[in-house]
Amino acid sequence: DTAVSQTPKYLVTQMGNDKSIKCEQNLGHDTMYWYKQDSKKFLKIMFSYNNKELIINETVPNRFSPKSPDKAHLNLHINSLELGDSAVYFCASSQELSGDGYTFGSGTRLTVV
Amino acid sequence: QQQVKQSPQSLIVQKGGISIINCAYENTAFDYFPWYQQFPGKGPALLIAIRPDVSEKKEGRFTISFNKSAKQFSLHIMDSQPGDSATYFCAARNYGQNFVFGPGTRLSVLP
């Protein structure tokens, strides 16, 4: 009964590959997010998705694309992976856009070799 | 203006001591200030939060002190325990926009 679940937990892949990370929330929240946490633990917003409206952080390369089949799911697809994409990616959700208190998933550690 | 500064970067405290982490912001439109706790291998979890209309909020051993005029807020952990060892993030929100997170403080509580 995990609130925000991500799969896989670990992902090791070669440069140039395309990969996806899945996220599901069972909290009934309207908004979902993807965050990137680098090796220095800095949390950076990548996307927020609310009622089919996608808000993109302009610094995110267009190799990254979120896909939301329904309100409870927000997947992250990454094309042509680069070494610099190695990080921990967190999915999160909230009742409304920037609502009080995000609930985070446990993260996906992506390693590009 | 959208930044939240956080200090110290790391903190070592003896068991039973007080841990204090400080954050500062510039944007006066921020209206909600949460603290998140992150254990290794886990996602950040909401610990405690405050709004700018109060100067202090306490939940158990955790207290947020908020100074609106100075645009600063801090987390105090009383009677720190080894189980409190984690990375702590302060954050700020401008309603309708995404949260802005501080860079994090790695707390180690020695037994």
Short mmCIF file of C-alpha atoms in Angstrom, two decimals:
data_model
loop_
_atom_site.label_atom_id
_atom_site.label_comp_id
_atom_site.label_asym_id
_atom_site.label_seq_id
_atom_site.Cartn_x
_atom_site.Cartn_y
_atom_site.Cartn_z
CA ASP A 1 0.00 0.00 0.00
CA THR A 2 2.86 2.34 -0.86
CA ALA A 3 1.58 5.86 -1.53
CA VAL A 4 3.97 6.76 -4.36
CA SER A 5 5.76 3.86 -5.98
CA GLN A 6 8.50 3.97 -8.58
CA THR A 7 10.00 1.24 -10.69
CA PRO A 8 12.71 0.24 -11.13
CA LYS A 9 14.64 1.16 -7.98
CA TYR A 10 17.96 0.77 -9.78
CA LEU A 11 18.69 1.18 -13.48
CA VAL A 12 22.10 0.69 -15.09
CA THR A 13 22.33 1.31 -18.81
CA GLN A 14 24.74 2.27 -21.53
CA MET A 15 25.08 5.67 -23.14
CA GLY A 16 22.76 6.20 -26.05
CA ASN A 17 20.03 3.88 -24.79
CA ASP A 18 16.42 4.87 -24.21
CA LYS A 19 14.85 4.03 -20.85
CA SER A 20 11.66 4.66 -18.90
CA ILE A 21 10.90 5.02 -15.21
CA LYS A 22 7.37 4.37 -14.00
CA CYS A 23 5.54 6.12 -11.19
CA GLU A 24 2.17 5.44 -9.65
CA GLN A 25 0.37 7.13 -6.75
CA ASN A 26 -2.65 5.82 -4.88
CA LEU A 27 -3.34 8.97 -2.89
CA GLY A 28 -5.91 10.41 -5.26
CA HIS A 29 -3.68 13.45 -5.80
CA ASP A 30 -4.21 15.67 -8.82
CA THR A 31 -0.61 16.69 -9.41
CA MET A 32 2.53 14.65 -9.97
CA TYR A 33 6.15 15.68 -10.33
CA TRP A 34 9.54 14.44 -11.35
CA TYR A 35 12.62 15.62 -9.46
CA LYS A 36 16.28 14.95 -10.14
CA GLN A 37 18.69 14.63 -7.22
CA ASP A 38 22.32 14.93 -8.16
CA SER A 39 25.37 13.53 -6.37
CA LYS A 40 25.40 16.55 -4.05
CA LYS A 41 21.82 15.81 -2.99
CA PHE A 42 20.43 18.91 -4.67
CA LEU A 43 16.75 18.46 -5.59
CA LYS A 44 15.75 20.00 -8.90
CA ILE A 45 12.24 20.05 -10.35
CA MET A 46 11.99 18.60 -13.82
CA PHE A 47 8.27 18.48 -14.54
CA SER A 48 4.93 18.97 -12.89
CA TYR A 49 1.75 17.54 -14.37
CA ASN A 50 -1.66 18.76 -13.24
CA ASN A 51 -4.97 18.01 -14.92
CA LYS A 52 -3.23 17.22 -18.17
CA GLU A 53 -1.26 20.45 -18.02
CA LEU A 54 2.44 19.89 -18.24
CA ILE A 55 4.80 22.43 -16.79
CA ILE A 56 8.35 21.89 -17.86
CA ASN A 57 11.45 23.23 -16.24
CA GLU A 58 13.12 25.02 -19.12
CA THR A 59 16.54 23.66 -18.18
CA VAL A 60 15.47 20.06 -18.78
CA PRO A 61 16.77 18.67 -22.10
CA ASN A 62 14.08 17.60 -24.54
CA ARG A 63 15.49 14.07 -24.36
CA PHE A 64 13.38 13.81 -21.22
CA SER A 65 9.65 13.42 -21.73
CA PRO A 66 6.95 12.73 -19.15
CA LYS A 67 3.97 10.62 -20.11
CA SER A 68 0.78 10.45 -18.07
CA PRO A 69 -1.74 7.81 -19.12
CA ASP A 70 -4.04 8.83 -16.26
CA LYS A 71 -4.08 10.91 -13.09
CA ALA A 72 -2.43 8.19 -11.01
CA HIS A 73 0.55 7.61 -13.27
CA LEU A 74 3.40 9.77 -14.50
CA ASN A 75 6.18 7.98 -16.31
CA LEU A 76 9.51 9.45 -17.34
CA HIS A 77 11.02 8.51 -20.68
CA ILE A 78 14.62 9.37 -21.44
CA ASN A 79 16.09 9.17 -24.94
CA SER A 80 19.77 8.92 -25.88
CA LEU A 81 21.03 8.66 -22.33
CA GLU A 82 24.19 10.56 -21.43
CA LEU A 83 26.69 10.10 -18.60
CA GLY A 84 25.44 13.33 -17.00
CA ASP A 85 21.97 11.85 -16.65
CA SER A 86 23.24 9.62 -13.85
CA ALA A 87 21.33 10.67 -10.73
CA VAL A 88 18.47 9.65 -8.49
CA TYR A 89 15.08 10.49 -9.93
CA PHE A 90 12.16 11.02 -7.59
CA CYS A 91 8.50 11.01 -8.41
CA ALA A 92 6.22 12.98 -6.10
CA SER A 93 2.59 13.93 -5.84
CA SER A 94 0.41 16.51 -4.12
CA GLN A 95 -3.29 17.21 -3.87
CA GLU A 96 -2.99 20.27 -6.09
CA LEU A 97 -0.24 22.14 -7.89
CA SER A 98 2.21 23.21 -5.20
CA GLY A 99 -0.20 21.95 -2.57
CA ASP A 100 0.92 21.58 1.04
CA GLY A 101 3.26 18.67 1.47
CA TYR A 102 4.60 16.59 -1.35
CA THR A 103 4.69 12.81 -1.01
CA PHE A 104 7.81 11.42 -2.62
CA GLY A 105 8.54 7.98 -3.96
CA SER A 106 11.66 6.15 -2.84
CA GLY A 107 13.60 7.05 -5.97
CA THR A 108 15.20 5.42 -8.99
CA ARG A 109 18.99 5.42 -9.10
CA LEU A 110 19.98 5.74 -12.74
CA THR A 111 23.56 4.97 -13.68
CA VAL A 112 24.69 5.57 -17.24
CA VAL A 113 27.93 3.81 -18.21
CA GLN B 1 14.94 35.53 -5.81
CA GLN B 2 13.73 31.98 -6.18
CA GLN B 3 16.64 30.54 -4.19
CA VAL B 4 16.57 29.16 -0.69
CA LYS B 5 19.91 29.16 1.08
CA GLN B 6 20.62 26.54 3.73
CA SER B 7 23.39 26.09 6.27
CA PRO B 8 25.36 24.28 7.45
CA GLN B 9 26.09 21.80 4.70
CA SER B 10 26.83 19.15 7.30
CA LEU B 11 26.37 18.93 11.04
CA ILE B 12 27.65 16.55 13.68
CA VAL B 13 25.88 16.51 17.03
CA GLN B 14 26.25 14.35 20.10
CA LYS B 15 23.28 12.29 21.23
CA GLY B 16 21.03 14.41 23.41
CA GLY B 17 22.25 17.67 21.89
CA ILE B 18 20.37 20.30 19.90
CA SER B 19 20.66 20.31 16.11
CA ILE B 20 20.01 23.64 14.39
CA ILE B 21 19.70 24.10 10.64
CA ASN B 22 19.14 27.53 9.12
CA CYS B 23 17.52 28.68 5.91
CA ALA B 24 17.10 32.08 4.27
CA TYR B 25 15.05 33.31 1.34
CA GLU B 26 14.51 36.46 -0.69
CA ASN B 27 11.09 36.08 -2.28
CA THR B 28 8.49 37.68 0.01
CA ALA B 29 5.73 35.93 -1.95
CA PHE B 30 6.66 32.58 -0.41
CA ASP B 31 3.76 31.47 1.77
CA TYR B 32 4.63 28.01 3.04
CA PHE B 33 7.88 26.64 4.44
CA PRO B 34 8.22 22.87 4.92
CA TRP B 35 11.13 20.81 6.10
CA TYR B 36 11.83 17.42 4.61
CA GLN B 37 13.83 14.54 6.09
CA GLN B 38 15.59 12.08 3.82
CA PHE B 39 17.16 8.81 4.93
CA PRO B 40 19.68 7.03 2.66
CA GLY B 41 17.95 5.16 -0.13
CA LYS B 42 14.62 6.81 0.57
CA GLY B 43 12.70 9.74 -0.78
CA PRO B 44 12.32 12.98 1.18
CA ALA B 45 9.46 12.90 3.67
CA LEU B 46 7.60 15.90 5.04
CA LEU B 47 8.71 16.49 8.63
CA ILE B 48 7.14 19.76 9.73
CA ALA B 49 5.96 22.95 8.05
CA ILE B 50 5.10 26.53 8.94
CA ARG B 51 3.27 29.45 7.40
CA PRO B 52 4.55 33.04 7.73
CA ASP B 53 1.72 34.14 10.02
CA VAL B 54 3.26 32.32 12.99
CA SER B 55 6.73 32.59 14.47
CA GLU B 56 7.12 29.09 15.81
CA LYS B 57 5.72 25.62 15.33
CA LYS B 58 6.57 22.63 17.47
CA GLU B 59 5.93 18.96 16.85
CA GLY B 60 7.52 16.67 19.38
CA ARG B 61 11.27 17.24 19.38
CA PHE B 62 11.13 19.27 16.14
CA THR B 63 10.56 23.03 16.14
CA ILE B 64 10.53 25.55 13.30
CA SER B 65 11.40 29.12 14.19
CA PHE B 66 10.34 31.70 11.62
CA ASN B 67 11.54 35.29 11.36
CA LYS B 68 9.50 37.03 8.67
CA SER B 69 11.33 40.36 8.83
CA ALA B 70 14.71 38.68 8.45
CA LYS B 71 13.37 36.24 5.87
CA GLN B 72 14.89 33.36 7.77
CA PHE B 73 13.63 30.14 9.27
CA SER B 74 15.30 27.36 11.14
CA LEU B 75 14.77 23.78 12.27
CA HIS B 76 15.65 22.83 15.82
CA ILE B 77 15.89 19.19 16.82
CA MET B 78 15.90 18.82 20.58
CA ASP B 79 17.42 15.79 22.31
CA SER B 80 18.91 14.64 19.01
CA GLN B 81 19.04 10.88 18.54
CA PRO B 82 21.14 8.67 16.25
CA GLY B 83 17.90 7.82 14.42
CA ASP B 84 17.66 11.49 13.42
CA SER B 85 20.78 11.08 11.26
CA ALA B 86 19.58 12.02 7.79
CA THR B 87 19.67 14.79 5.22
CA TYR B 88 17.33 17.67 5.93
CA PHE B 89 15.95 20.00 3.28
CA CYS B 90 14.18 23.26 3.84
CA ALA B 91 11.84 24.43 1.12
CA ALA B 92 9.65 27.37 0.22
CA ARG B 93 6.56 27.73 -1.92
CA ASN B 94 5.02 30.54 -3.88
CA TYR B 95 1.46 29.28 -4.17
CA GLY B 96 0.72 28.01 -7.67
CA GLN B 97 4.36 27.49 -8.45
CA ASN B 98 6.76 24.69 -7.69
CA PHE B 99 8.56 24.37 -4.40
CA VAL B 100 12.10 25.62 -4.14
CA PHE B 101 14.37 23.37 -2.09
CA GLY B 102 17.50 24.29 -0.18
CA PRO B 103 20.68 22.32 -0.93
CA GLY B 104 20.31 20.08 2.13
CA THR B 105 22.11 19.52 5.44
CA ARG B 106 23.57 16.15 6.29
CA LEU B 107 23.06 15.57 10.02
CA SER B 108 25.01 12.93 11.91
CA VAL B 109 24.09 12.27 15.53
CA LEU B 110 26.81 10.41 17.37
CA PRO B 111 25.78 7.79 19.95
#
